[in-house]
Amino acid sequence: MTVSIVIPLYNEEENVEILHERLKEILDRLGLEYEILYVDDGSTDATLSILEGIQANESKVVVLSLRRNFGQTAAFASGFDFARGDIIVTMDGDLQNDPRDIPKLLELIKDHDLVSGWRKKRRDPFFSRRLPSMAANWLISKVTGVKLHDYGCSLKAYRRDVIKNLKLYGEMHRFIPAVASWYGVRVAEVETTHHPRLKGKSKYGLSRTIKVLLDLITVKFLQSFSTKPLQFFGPMGLLSGMLGFLISFYLSIEKIFFGNPIGGRPLLLLGALLIIVGIQFIGMGLLGEMLVRVYHESQRKPIYVIKKVLGPENK
Ligand code: UDP
Ligand code: MG
């Protein structure tokens, strides 16, 4: 088993050295083959030069330096692209995750595809972080159907193929378990230690909640309808179109058979609006269907994932 540790760092000059020491101690003791990928996410402090110093003396360290600050998700994604291990472990670089939990994750990954940390005693401010995160966790588990207590914990372990199949966007790293569940992966959760941030500043505040919420909508839509968008837009379009048609039909009868003027009735506007909205929805669904085909066929990307094939020719 070879392990790649991926750690994004943005202005963590006071943390990197201690982090590296603790990490090395744990990993060396485990006696497995490993590499550590530090991703400098466009830091403006001494983070990168400290990393360069560490790398100069260690063959097991890889430093990726991003040109500017791309955000934690992008930093993870770049680390994943360069990671060579069979198992990929991610964690924060601010010493809030504890490297001593890594062995626990590695033990569990033996019979799972993804192991997620659970910061049961989370040491962050209540109102700006823990409260919104409780709401988010509840919502994410309801909406995605993947039952975890703590989606936001960076300390996670993945089998290589889980990661290599994923494309990450936005603030999406917390949704990897949900996205990966589409591939039918076995997910486990394990309690991990969480420390308060002692050095440096947290990069996030309340505003992240909105981003997470929007990403959740994307994830849910892609999870349920990415290969059949018309099934999502179609029912709404049909319903709206039909209602509009019924209203217009009723108004026509009034006009034609009873001679009542209908030009000034609000209902007329509603009827016309519903018909137009209905057509728009169906049109959007059809456009979506075309996009799906372009996407899958241009990349020869199947709409299924095979675990293995058993047969004489496929050994
Ligand atoms: N981070 C990053 N790029 C960013 C923001 C954060 O690489 O744009 C890193 C940061 O250096 C840390 C980890 O992501 O290692 C988690 O960030 P932070 O501790 O600020 O988040 P919190 O623990 O407060 O959720
Ligand atoms: Mg932190």
PDB file of N, CA, C and O in Angstrom, residues 220-290:
ATOM      1  N   LYS A 220     -27.059  17.886  -6.227  1.00  0.00           N
ATOM      2  CA  LYS A 220     -28.317  17.138  -6.233  1.00  0.00           C
ATOM      3  C   LYS A 220     -28.845  16.971  -7.660  1.00  0.00           C
ATOM      4  O   LYS A 220     -29.263  15.886  -8.064  1.00  0.00           O
ATOM      5  N   PHE A 221     -28.772  18.059  -8.416  1.00  0.00           N
ATOM      6  CA  PHE A 221     -29.275  18.000  -9.787  1.00  0.00           C
ATOM      7  C   PHE A 221     -28.465  16.995 -10.612  1.00  0.00           C
ATOM      8  O   PHE A 221     -29.011  16.144 -11.306  1.00  0.00           O
ATOM      9  N   LEU A 222     -27.138  17.102 -10.490  1.00  0.00           N
ATOM     10  CA  LEU A 222     -26.288  16.209 -11.276  1.00  0.00           C
ATOM     11  C   LEU A 222     -26.464  14.755 -10.841  1.00  0.00           C
ATOM     12  O   LEU A 222     -26.477  13.842 -11.652  1.00  0.00           O
ATOM     13  N   GLN A 223     -26.617  14.580  -9.515  1.00  0.00           N
ATOM     14  CA  GLN A 223     -26.760  13.233  -8.978  1.00  0.00           C
ATOM     15  C   GLN A 223     -28.019  12.569  -9.539  1.00  0.00           C
ATOM     16  O   GLN A 223     -28.020  11.403  -9.889  1.00  0.00           O
ATOM     17  N   SER A 224     -29.115  13.325  -9.605  1.00  0.00           N
ATOM     18  CA  SER A 224     -30.392  12.716  -9.963  1.00  0.00           C
ATOM     19  C   SER A 224     -30.732  12.817 -11.441  1.00  0.00           C
ATOM     20  O   SER A 224     -31.408  11.969 -11.985  1.00  0.00           O
ATOM     21  N   PHE A 225     -30.292  13.885 -12.104  1.00  0.00           N
ATOM     22  CA  PHE A 225     -30.807  14.122 -13.449  1.00  0.00           C
ATOM     23  C   PHE A 225     -29.745  14.357 -14.505  1.00  0.00           C
ATOM     24  O   PHE A 225     -30.073  14.766 -15.609  1.00  0.00           O
ATOM     25  N   SER A 226     -28.469  14.130 -14.165  1.00  0.00           N
ATOM     26  CA  SER A 226     -27.428  14.533 -15.108  1.00  0.00           C
ATOM     27  C   SER A 226     -27.529  13.785 -16.434  1.00  0.00           C
ATOM     28  O   SER A 226     -27.077  14.268 -17.451  1.00  0.00           O
ATOM     29  N   THR A 227     -28.117  12.599 -16.444  1.00  0.00           N
ATOM     30  CA  THR A 227     -28.230  11.903 -17.728  1.00  0.00           C
ATOM     31  C   THR A 227     -29.642  11.980 -18.282  1.00  0.00           C
ATOM     32  O   THR A 227     -29.934  11.376 -19.311  1.00  0.00           O
ATOM     33  N   LYS A 228     -30.540  12.688 -17.605  1.00  0.00           N
ATOM     34  CA  LYS A 228     -31.924  12.788 -18.076  1.00  0.00           C
ATOM     35  C   LYS A 228     -32.568  14.113 -17.663  1.00  0.00           C
ATOM     36  O   LYS A 228     -33.565  14.120 -16.940  1.00  0.00           O
ATOM     37  N   PRO A 229     -31.992  15.214 -18.146  1.00  0.00           N
ATOM     38  CA  PRO A 229     -32.495  16.530 -17.717  1.00  0.00           C
ATOM     39  C   PRO A 229     -33.954  16.783 -18.078  1.00  0.00           C
ATOM     40  O   PRO A 229     -34.647  17.507 -17.361  1.00  0.00           O
ATOM     41  N   LEU A 230     -34.436  16.187 -19.162  1.00  0.00           N
ATOM     42  CA  LEU A 230     -35.833  16.434 -19.536  1.00  0.00           C
ATOM     43  C   LEU A 230     -36.783  15.890 -18.475  1.00  0.00           C
ATOM     44  O   LEU A 230     -37.880  16.400 -18.286  1.00  0.00           O
ATOM     45  N   GLN A 231     -36.326  14.850 -17.755  1.00  0.00           N
ATOM     46  CA  GLN A 231     -37.177  14.298 -16.703  1.00  0.00           C
ATOM     47  C   GLN A 231     -37.309  15.260 -15.530  1.00  0.00           C
ATOM     48  O   GLN A 231     -38.213  15.150 -14.721  1.00  0.00           O
ATOM     49  N   PHE A 232     -36.358  16.177 -15.428  1.00  0.00           N
ATOM     50  CA  PHE A 232     -36.419  17.173 -14.372  1.00  0.00           C
ATOM     51  C   PHE A 232     -37.283  18.366 -14.811  1.00  0.00           C
ATOM     52  O   PHE A 232     -38.201  18.772 -14.126  1.00  0.00           O
ATOM     53  N   PHE A 233     -36.979  18.901 -15.997  1.00  0.00           N
ATOM     54  CA  PHE A 233     -37.693  20.086 -16.461  1.00  0.00           C
ATOM     55  C   PHE A 233     -39.052  19.730 -17.060  1.00  0.00           C
ATOM     56  O   PHE A 233     -39.976  20.528 -17.036  1.00  0.00           O
ATOM     57  N   GLY A 234     -39.158  18.527 -17.611  1.00  0.00           N
ATOM     58  CA  GLY A 234     -40.368  18.134 -18.329  1.00  0.00           C
ATOM     59  C   GLY A 234     -41.650  18.240 -17.517  1.00  0.00           C
ATOM     60  O   GLY A 234     -42.595  18.909 -17.928  1.00  0.00           O
ATOM     61  N   PRO A 235     -41.716  17.580 -16.346  1.00  0.00           N
ATOM     62  CA  PRO A 235     -42.946  17.624 -15.565  1.00  0.00           C
ATOM     63  C   PRO A 235     -43.389  19.049 -15.231  1.00  0.00           C
ATOM     64  O   PRO A 235     -44.569  19.375 -15.355  1.00  0.00           O
ATOM     65  N   MET A 236     -42.422  19.900 -14.856  1.00  0.00           N
ATOM     66  CA  MET A 236     -42.769  21.296 -14.548  1.00  0.00           C
ATOM     67  C   MET A 236     -43.311  21.972 -15.794  1.00  0.00           C
ATOM     68  O   MET A 236     -44.312  22.707 -15.750  1.00  0.00           O
ATOM     69  N   GLY A 237     -42.681  21.716 -16.929  1.00  0.00           N
ATOM     70  CA  GLY A 237     -43.109  22.335 -18.183  1.00  0.00           C
ATOM     71  C   GLY A 237     -44.497  21.875 -18.581  1.00  0.00           C
ATOM     72  O   GLY A 237     -45.353  22.672 -18.970  1.00  0.00           O
ATOM     73  N   LEU A 238     -44.721  20.568 -18.476  1.00  0.00           N
ATOM     74  CA  LEU A 238     -46.028  20.027 -18.853  1.00  0.00           C
ATOM     75  C   LEU A 238     -47.127  20.591 -17.965  1.00  0.00           C
ATOM     76  O   LEU A 238     -48.177  21.015 -18.447  1.00  0.00           O
ATOM     77  N   LEU A 239     -46.858  20.605 -16.677  1.00  0.00           N
ATOM     78  CA  LEU A 239     -47.859  21.098 -15.729  1.00  0.00           C
ATOM     79  C   LEU A 239     -48.224  22.550 -16.027  1.00  0.00           C
ATOM     80  O   LEU A 239     -49.401  22.912 -16.151  1.00  0.00           O
ATOM     81  N   SER A 240     -47.183  23.356 -16.172  1.00  0.00           N
ATOM     82  CA  SER A 240     -47.397  24.774 -16.425  1.00  0.00           C
ATOM     83  C   SER A 240     -48.114  24.979 -17.762  1.00  0.00           C
ATOM     84  O   SER A 240     -49.082  25.735 -17.864  1.00  0.00           O
ATOM     85  N   GLY A 241     -47.660  24.285 -18.796  1.00  0.00           N
ATOM     86  CA  GLY A 241     -48.262  24.422 -20.120  1.00  0.00           C
ATOM     87  C   GLY A 241     -49.728  24.018 -20.113  1.00  0.00           C
ATOM     88  O   GLY A 241     -50.593  24.681 -20.687  1.00  0.00           O
ATOM     89  N   MET A 242     -50.008  22.908 -19.407  1.00  0.00           N
ATOM     90  CA  MET A 242     -51.379  22.411 -19.380  1.00  0.00           C
ATOM     91  C   MET A 242     -52.306  23.371 -18.651  1.00  0.00           C
ATOM     92  O   MET A 242     -53.413  23.653 -19.106  1.00  0.00           O
ATOM     93  N   LEU A 243     -51.842  23.870 -17.517  1.00  0.00           N
ATOM     94  CA  LEU A 243     -52.638  24.849 -16.771  1.00  0.00           C
ATOM     95  C   LEU A 243     -52.937  26.069 -17.643  1.00  0.00           C
ATOM     96  O   LEU A 243     -54.076  26.556 -17.701  1.00  0.00           O
ATOM     97  N   GLY A 244     -51.891  26.544 -18.324  1.00  0.00           N
ATOM     98  CA  GLY A 244     -52.050  27.697 -19.202  1.00  0.00           C
ATOM     99  C   GLY A 244     -53.058  27.416 -20.298  1.00  0.00           C
ATOM    100  O   GLY A 244     -53.903  28.255 -20.633  1.00  0.00           O
ATOM    101  N   PHE A 245     -52.981  26.215 -20.839  1.00  0.00           N
ATOM    102  CA  PHE A 245     -53.905  25.839 -21.912  1.00  0.00           C
ATOM    103  C   PHE A 245     -55.347  25.811 -21.394  1.00  0.00           C
ATOM    104  O   PHE A 245     -56.259  26.350 -22.032  1.00  0.00           O
ATOM    105  N   LEU A 246     -55.556  25.212 -20.221  1.00  0.00           N
ATOM    106  CA  LEU A 246     -56.900  25.143 -19.648  1.00  0.00           C
ATOM    107  C   LEU A 246     -57.471  26.540 -19.411  1.00  0.00           C
ATOM    108  O   LEU A 246     -58.635  26.816 -19.747  1.00  0.00           O
ATOM    109  N   ILE A 247     -56.651  27.413 -18.857  1.00  0.00           N
ATOM    110  CA  ILE A 247     -57.104  28.784 -18.592  1.00  0.00           C
ATOM    111  C   ILE A 247     -57.485  29.488 -19.898  1.00  0.00           C
ATOM    112  O   ILE A 247     -58.562  30.080 -20.027  1.00  0.00           O
ATOM    113  N   SER A 248     -56.613  29.364 -20.892  1.00  0.00           N
ATOM    114  CA  SER A 248     -56.875  30.011 -22.171  1.00  0.00           C
ATOM    115  C   SER A 248     -58.123  29.436 -22.820  1.00  0.00           C
ATOM    116  O   SER A 248     -58.927  30.147 -23.431  1.00  0.00           O
ATOM    117  N   PHE A 249     -58.286  28.125 -22.701  1.00  0.00           N
ATOM    118  CA  PHE A 249     -59.446  27.447 -23.262  1.00  0.00           C
ATOM    119  C   PHE A 249     -60.737  27.986 -22.637  1.00  0.00           C
ATOM    120  O   PHE A 249     -61.689  28.343 -23.326  1.00  0.00           O
ATOM    121  N   TYR A 250     -60.705  28.080 -21.307  1.00  0.00           N
ATOM    122  CA  TYR A 250     -61.859  28.603 -20.576  1.00  0.00           C
ATOM    123  C   TYR A 250     -62.190  30.025 -21.023  1.00  0.00           C
ATOM    124  O   TYR A 250     -63.344  30.363 -21.294  1.00  0.00           O
ATOM    125  N   LEU A 251     -61.143  30.851 -21.149  1.00  0.00           N
ATOM    126  CA  LEU A 251     -61.361  32.249 -21.554  1.00  0.00           C
ATOM    127  C   LEU A 251     -61.903  32.319 -22.987  1.00  0.00           C
ATOM    128  O   LEU A 251     -62.776  33.146 -23.297  1.00  0.00           O
ATOM    129  N   SER A 252     -61.435  31.462 -23.870  1.00  0.00           N
ATOM    130  CA  SER A 252     -61.917  31.447 -25.258  1.00  0.00           C
ATOM    131  C   SER A 252     -63.406  31.157 -25.296  1.00  0.00           C
ATOM    132  O   SER A 252     -64.162  31.793 -26.029  1.00  0.00           O
ATOM    133  N   ILE A 253     -63.834  30.165 -24.474  1.00  0.00           N
ATOM    134  CA  ILE A 253     -65.258  29.819 -24.435  1.00  0.00           C
ATOM    135  C   ILE A 253     -66.079  31.019 -23.991  1.00  0.00           C
ATOM    136  O   ILE A 253     -67.101  31.356 -24.582  1.00  0.00           O
ATOM    137  N   GLU A 254     -65.608  31.682 -22.929  1.00  0.00           N
ATOM    138  CA  GLU A 254     -66.292  32.877 -22.437  1.00  0.00           C
ATOM    139  C   GLU A 254     -66.480  33.887 -23.550  1.00  0.00           C
ATOM    140  O   GLU A 254     -67.548  34.453 -23.728  1.00  0.00           O
ATOM    141  N   LYS A 255     -65.393  34.071 -24.300  1.00  0.00           N
ATOM    142  CA  LYS A 255     -65.396  35.105 -25.346  1.00  0.00           C
ATOM    143  C   LYS A 255     -66.294  34.680 -26.509  1.00  0.00           C
ATOM    144  O   LYS A 255     -67.171  35.419 -26.943  1.00  0.00           O
ATOM    145  N   ILE A 256     -66.069  33.467 -27.004  1.00  0.00           N
ATOM    146  CA  ILE A 256     -66.736  33.048 -28.240  1.00  0.00           C
ATOM    147  C   ILE A 256     -68.220  32.764 -28.013  1.00  0.00           C
ATOM    148  O   ILE A 256     -69.075  33.233 -28.760  1.00  0.00           O
ATOM    149  N   PHE A 257     -68.500  32.000 -26.939  1.00  0.00           N
ATOM    150  CA  PHE A 257     -69.907  31.589 -26.769  1.00  0.00           C
ATOM    151  C   PHE A 257     -70.751  32.552 -25.957  1.00  0.00           C
ATOM    152  O   PHE A 257     -71.946  32.616 -26.110  1.00  0.00           O
ATOM    153  N   PHE A 258     -70.114  33.269 -25.044  1.00  0.00           N
ATOM    154  CA  PHE A 258     -70.918  34.176 -24.213  1.00  0.00           C
ATOM    155  C   PHE A 258     -70.665  35.650 -24.516  1.00  0.00           C
ATOM    156  O   PHE A 258     -71.272  36.526 -23.953  1.00  0.00           O
ATOM    157  N   GLY A 259     -69.697  35.885 -25.372  1.00  0.00           N
ATOM    158  CA  GLY A 259     -69.446  37.256 -25.796  1.00  0.00           C
ATOM    159  C   GLY A 259     -68.887  38.174 -24.712  1.00  0.00           C
ATOM    160  O   GLY A 259     -68.894  39.394 -24.844  1.00  0.00           O
ATOM    161  N   ASN A 260     -68.376  37.550 -23.611  1.00  0.00           N
ATOM    162  CA  ASN A 260     -67.804  38.392 -22.547  1.00  0.00           C
ATOM    163  C   ASN A 260     -66.441  38.926 -22.982  1.00  0.00           C
ATOM    164  O   ASN A 260     -65.629  38.172 -23.528  1.00  0.00           O
ATOM    165  N   PRO A 261     -66.152  40.189 -22.717  1.00  0.00           N
ATOM    166  CA  PRO A 261     -64.815  40.697 -23.039  1.00  0.00           C
ATOM    167  C   PRO A 261     -63.778  40.097 -22.084  1.00  0.00           C
ATOM    168  O   PRO A 261     -64.037  39.992 -20.884  1.00  0.00           O
ATOM    169  N   ILE A 262     -62.654  39.660 -22.605  1.00  0.00           N
ATOM    170  CA  ILE A 262     -61.648  39.045 -21.723  1.00  0.00           C
ATOM    171  C   ILE A 262     -60.347  39.831 -21.724  1.00  0.00           C
ATOM    172  O   ILE A 262     -59.417  39.519 -20.984  1.00  0.00           O
ATOM    173  N   GLY A 263     -60.261  40.845 -22.548  1.00  0.00           N
ATOM    174  CA  GLY A 263     -59.012  41.612 -22.687  1.00  0.00           C
ATOM    175  C   GLY A 263     -58.477  42.162 -21.377  1.00  0.00           C
ATOM    176  O   GLY A 263     -57.271  42.204 -21.163  1.00  0.00           O
ATOM    177  N   GLY A 264     -59.354  42.536 -20.438  1.00  0.00           N
ATOM    178  CA  GLY A 264     -58.881  43.170 -19.208  1.00  0.00           C
ATOM    179  C   GLY A 264     -58.722  42.212 -18.050  1.00  0.00           C
ATOM    180  O   GLY A 264     -58.465  42.627 -16.921  1.00  0.00           O
ATOM    181  N   ARG A 265     -58.865  40.899 -18.294  1.00  0.00           N
ATOM    182  CA  ARG A 265     -58.839  39.970 -17.157  1.00  0.00           C
ATOM    183  C   ARG A 265     -57.422  39.499 -16.830  1.00  0.00           C
ATOM    184  O   ARG A 265     -56.691  39.063 -17.709  1.00  0.00           O
ATOM    185  N   PRO A 266     -57.065  39.582 -15.558  1.00  0.00           N
ATOM    186  CA  PRO A 266     -55.717  39.122 -15.162  1.00  0.00           C
ATOM    187  C   PRO A 266     -55.484  37.664 -15.550  1.00  0.00           C
ATOM    188  O   PRO A 266     -54.363  37.262 -15.838  1.00  0.00           O
ATOM    189  N   LEU A 267     -56.554  36.892 -15.544  1.00  0.00           N
ATOM    190  CA  LEU A 267     -56.433  35.466 -15.860  1.00  0.00           C
ATOM    191  C   LEU A 267     -55.816  35.239 -17.242  1.00  0.00           C
ATOM    192  O   LEU A 267     -55.084  34.268 -17.462  1.00  0.00           O
ATOM    193  N   LEU A 268     -56.114  36.159 -18.159  1.00  0.00           N
ATOM    194  CA  LEU A 268     -55.572  36.037 -19.514  1.00  0.00           C
ATOM    195  C   LEU A 268     -54.048  36.066 -19.494  1.00  0.00           C
ATOM    196  O   LEU A 268     -53.365  35.268 -20.132  1.00  0.00           O
ATOM    197  N   LEU A 269     -53.550  37.023 -18.683  1.00  0.00           N
ATOM    198  CA  LEU A 269     -52.102  37.171 -18.558  1.00  0.00           C
ATOM    199  C   LEU A 269     -51.491  35.898 -17.975  1.00  0.00           C
ATOM    200  O   LEU A 269     -50.487  35.379 -18.460  1.00  0.00           O
ATOM    201  N   LEU A 270     -52.143  35.394 -16.923  1.00  0.00           N
ATOM    202  CA  LEU A 270     -51.638  34.187 -16.266  1.00  0.00           C
ATOM    203  C   LEU A 270     -51.602  33.012 -17.241  1.00  0.00           C
ATOM    204  O   LEU A 270     -50.620  32.275 -17.322  1.00  0.00           O
ATOM    205  N   GLY A 271     -52.701  32.855 -17.995  1.00  0.00           N
ATOM    206  CA  GLY A 271     -52.776  31.758 -18.960  1.00  0.00           C
ATOM    207  C   GLY A 271     -51.644  31.817 -19.962  1.00  0.00           C
ATOM    208  O   GLY A 271     -50.936  30.830 -20.195  1.00  0.00           O
ATOM    209  N   ALA A 272     -51.457  33.019 -20.528  1.00  0.00           N
ATOM    210  CA  ALA A 272     -50.405  33.176 -21.536  1.00  0.00           C
ATOM    211  C   ALA A 272     -49.040  32.908 -20.917  1.00  0.00           C
ATOM    212  O   ALA A 272     -48.193  32.211 -21.493  1.00  0.00           O
ATOM    213  N   LEU A 273     -48.842  33.430 -19.702  1.00  0.00           N
ATOM    214  CA  LEU A 273     -47.559  33.258 -19.013  1.00  0.00           C
ATOM    215  C   LEU A 273     -47.252  31.773 -18.791  1.00  0.00           C
ATOM    216  O   LEU A 273     -46.148  31.289 -19.051  1.00  0.00           O
ATOM    217  N   LEU A 274     -48.239  31.037 -18.298  1.00  0.00           N
ATOM    218  CA  LEU A 274     -48.029  29.622 -17.999  1.00  0.00           C
ATOM    219  C   LEU A 274     -47.677  28.837 -19.262  1.00  0.00           C
ATOM    220  O   LEU A 274     -46.837  27.931 -19.229  1.00  0.00           O
ATOM    221  N   ILE A 275     -48.307  29.196 -20.373  1.00  0.00           N
ATOM    222  CA  ILE A 275     -47.986  28.494 -21.630  1.00  0.00           C
ATOM    223  C   ILE A 275     -46.539  28.764 -22.029  1.00  0.00           C
ATOM    224  O   ILE A 275     -45.769  27.841 -22.339  1.00  0.00           O
ATOM    225  N   ILE A 276     -46.156  30.038 -21.947  1.00  0.00           N
ATOM    226  CA  ILE A 276     -44.778  30.380 -22.336  1.00  0.00           C
ATOM    227  C   ILE A 276     -43.773  29.698 -21.407  1.00  0.00           C
ATOM    228  O   ILE A 276     -42.792  29.098 -21.855  1.00  0.00           O
ATOM    229  N   VAL A 277     -44.032  29.765 -20.101  1.00  0.00           N
ATOM    230  CA  VAL A 277     -43.126  29.128 -19.137  1.00  0.00           C
ATOM    231  C   VAL A 277     -43.025  27.627 -19.416  1.00  0.00           C
ATOM    232  O   VAL A 277     -41.943  27.034 -19.377  1.00  0.00           O
ATOM    233  N   GLY A 278     -44.168  27.029 -19.710  1.00  0.00           N
ATOM    234  CA  GLY A 278     -44.184  25.594 -20.010  1.00  0.00           C
ATOM    235  C   GLY A 278     -43.289  25.265 -21.187  1.00  0.00           C
ATOM    236  O   GLY A 278     -42.475  24.344 -21.145  1.00  0.00           O
ATOM    237  N   ILE A 279     -43.426  26.059 -22.260  1.00  0.00           N
ATOM    238  CA  ILE A 279     -42.603  25.818 -23.445  1.00  0.00           C
ATOM    239  C   ILE A 279     -41.124  26.009 -23.115  1.00  0.00           C
ATOM    240  O   ILE A 279     -40.262  25.239 -23.534  1.00  0.00           O
ATOM    241  N   GLN A 280     -40.844  27.040 -22.295  1.00  0.00           N
ATOM    242  CA  GLN A 280     -39.453  27.289 -21.899  1.00  0.00           C
ATOM    243  C   GLN A 280     -38.854  26.097 -21.147  1.00  0.00           C
ATOM    244  O   GLN A 280     -37.725  25.685 -21.415  1.00  0.00           O
ATOM    245  N   PHE A 281     -39.608  25.583 -20.213  1.00  0.00           N
ATOM    246  CA  PHE A 281     -39.106  24.450 -19.421  1.00  0.00           C
ATOM    247  C   PHE A 281     -38.811  23.240 -20.299  1.00  0.00           C
ATOM    248  O   PHE A 281     -37.765  22.611 -20.190  1.00  0.00           O
ATOM    249  N   ILE A 282     -39.766  22.914 -21.159  1.00  0.00           N
ATOM    250  CA  ILE A 282     -39.550  21.772 -22.042  1.00  0.00           C
ATOM    251  C   ILE A 282     -38.340  22.024 -22.928  1.00  0.00           C
ATOM    252  O   ILE A 282     -37.484  21.147 -23.116  1.00  0.00           O
ATOM    253  N   GLY A 283     -38.252  23.256 -23.438  1.00  0.00           N
ATOM    254  CA  GLY A 283     -37.107  23.600 -24.280  1.00  0.00           C
ATOM    255  C   GLY A 283     -35.799  23.444 -23.530  1.00  0.00           C
ATOM    256  O   GLY A 283     -34.820  22.897 -24.051  1.00  0.00           O
ATOM    257  N   MET A 284     -35.787  23.879 -22.264  1.00  0.00           N
ATOM    258  CA  MET A 284     -34.575  23.760 -21.468  1.00  0.00           C
ATOM    259  C   MET A 284     -34.209  22.295 -21.258  1.00  0.00           C
ATOM    260  O   MET A 284     -33.040  21.905 -21.335  1.00  0.00           O
ATOM    261  N   GLY A 285     -35.221  21.492 -20.982  1.00  0.00           N
ATOM    262  CA  GLY A 285     -34.994  20.065 -20.798  1.00  0.00           C
ATOM    263  C   GLY A 285     -34.391  19.444 -22.055  1.00  0.00           C
ATOM    264  O   GLY A 285     -33.441  18.667 -21.988  1.00  0.00           O
ATOM    265  N   LEU A 286     -34.934  19.826 -23.221  1.00  0.00           N
ATOM    266  CA  LEU A 286     -34.423  19.266 -24.475  1.00  0.00           C
ATOM    267  C   LEU A 286     -32.994  19.721 -24.736  1.00  0.00           C
ATOM    268  O   LEU A 286     -32.144  18.936 -25.153  1.00  0.00           O
ATOM    269  N   LEU A 287     -32.724  20.984 -24.470  1.00  0.00           N
ATOM    270  CA  LEU A 287     -31.347  21.479 -24.600  1.00  0.00           C
ATOM    271  C   LEU A 287     -30.423  20.671 -23.703  1.00  0.00           C
ATOM    272  O   LEU A 287     -29.327  20.281 -24.094  1.00  0.00           O
ATOM    273  N   GLY A 288     -30.894  20.442 -22.462  1.00  0.00           N
ATOM    274  CA  GLY A 288     -30.126  19.644 -21.516  1.00  0.00           C
ATOM    275  C   GLY A 288     -29.840  18.259 -22.077  1.00  0.00           C
ATOM    276  O   GLY A 288     -28.717  17.755 -21.995  1.00  0.00           O
ATOM    277  N   GLU A 289     -30.849  17.657 -22.669  1.00  0.00           N
ATOM    278  CA  GLU A 289     -30.677  16.315 -23.252  1.00  0.00           C
ATOM    279  C   GLU A 289     -29.572  16.335 -24.314  1.00  0.00           C
ATOM    280  O   GLU A 289     -28.761  15.418 -24.407  1.00  0.00           O
ATOM    281  N   MET A 290     -29.567  17.419 -25.115  1.00  0.00           N
ATOM    282  CA  MET A 290     -28.527  17.512 -26.144  1.00  0.00           C
ATOM    283  C   MET A 290     -27.152  17.663 -25.502  1.00  0.00           C
ATOM    284  O   MET A 290     -26.184  17.036 -25.933  1.00  0.00           O
TER     285      MET A 290
END
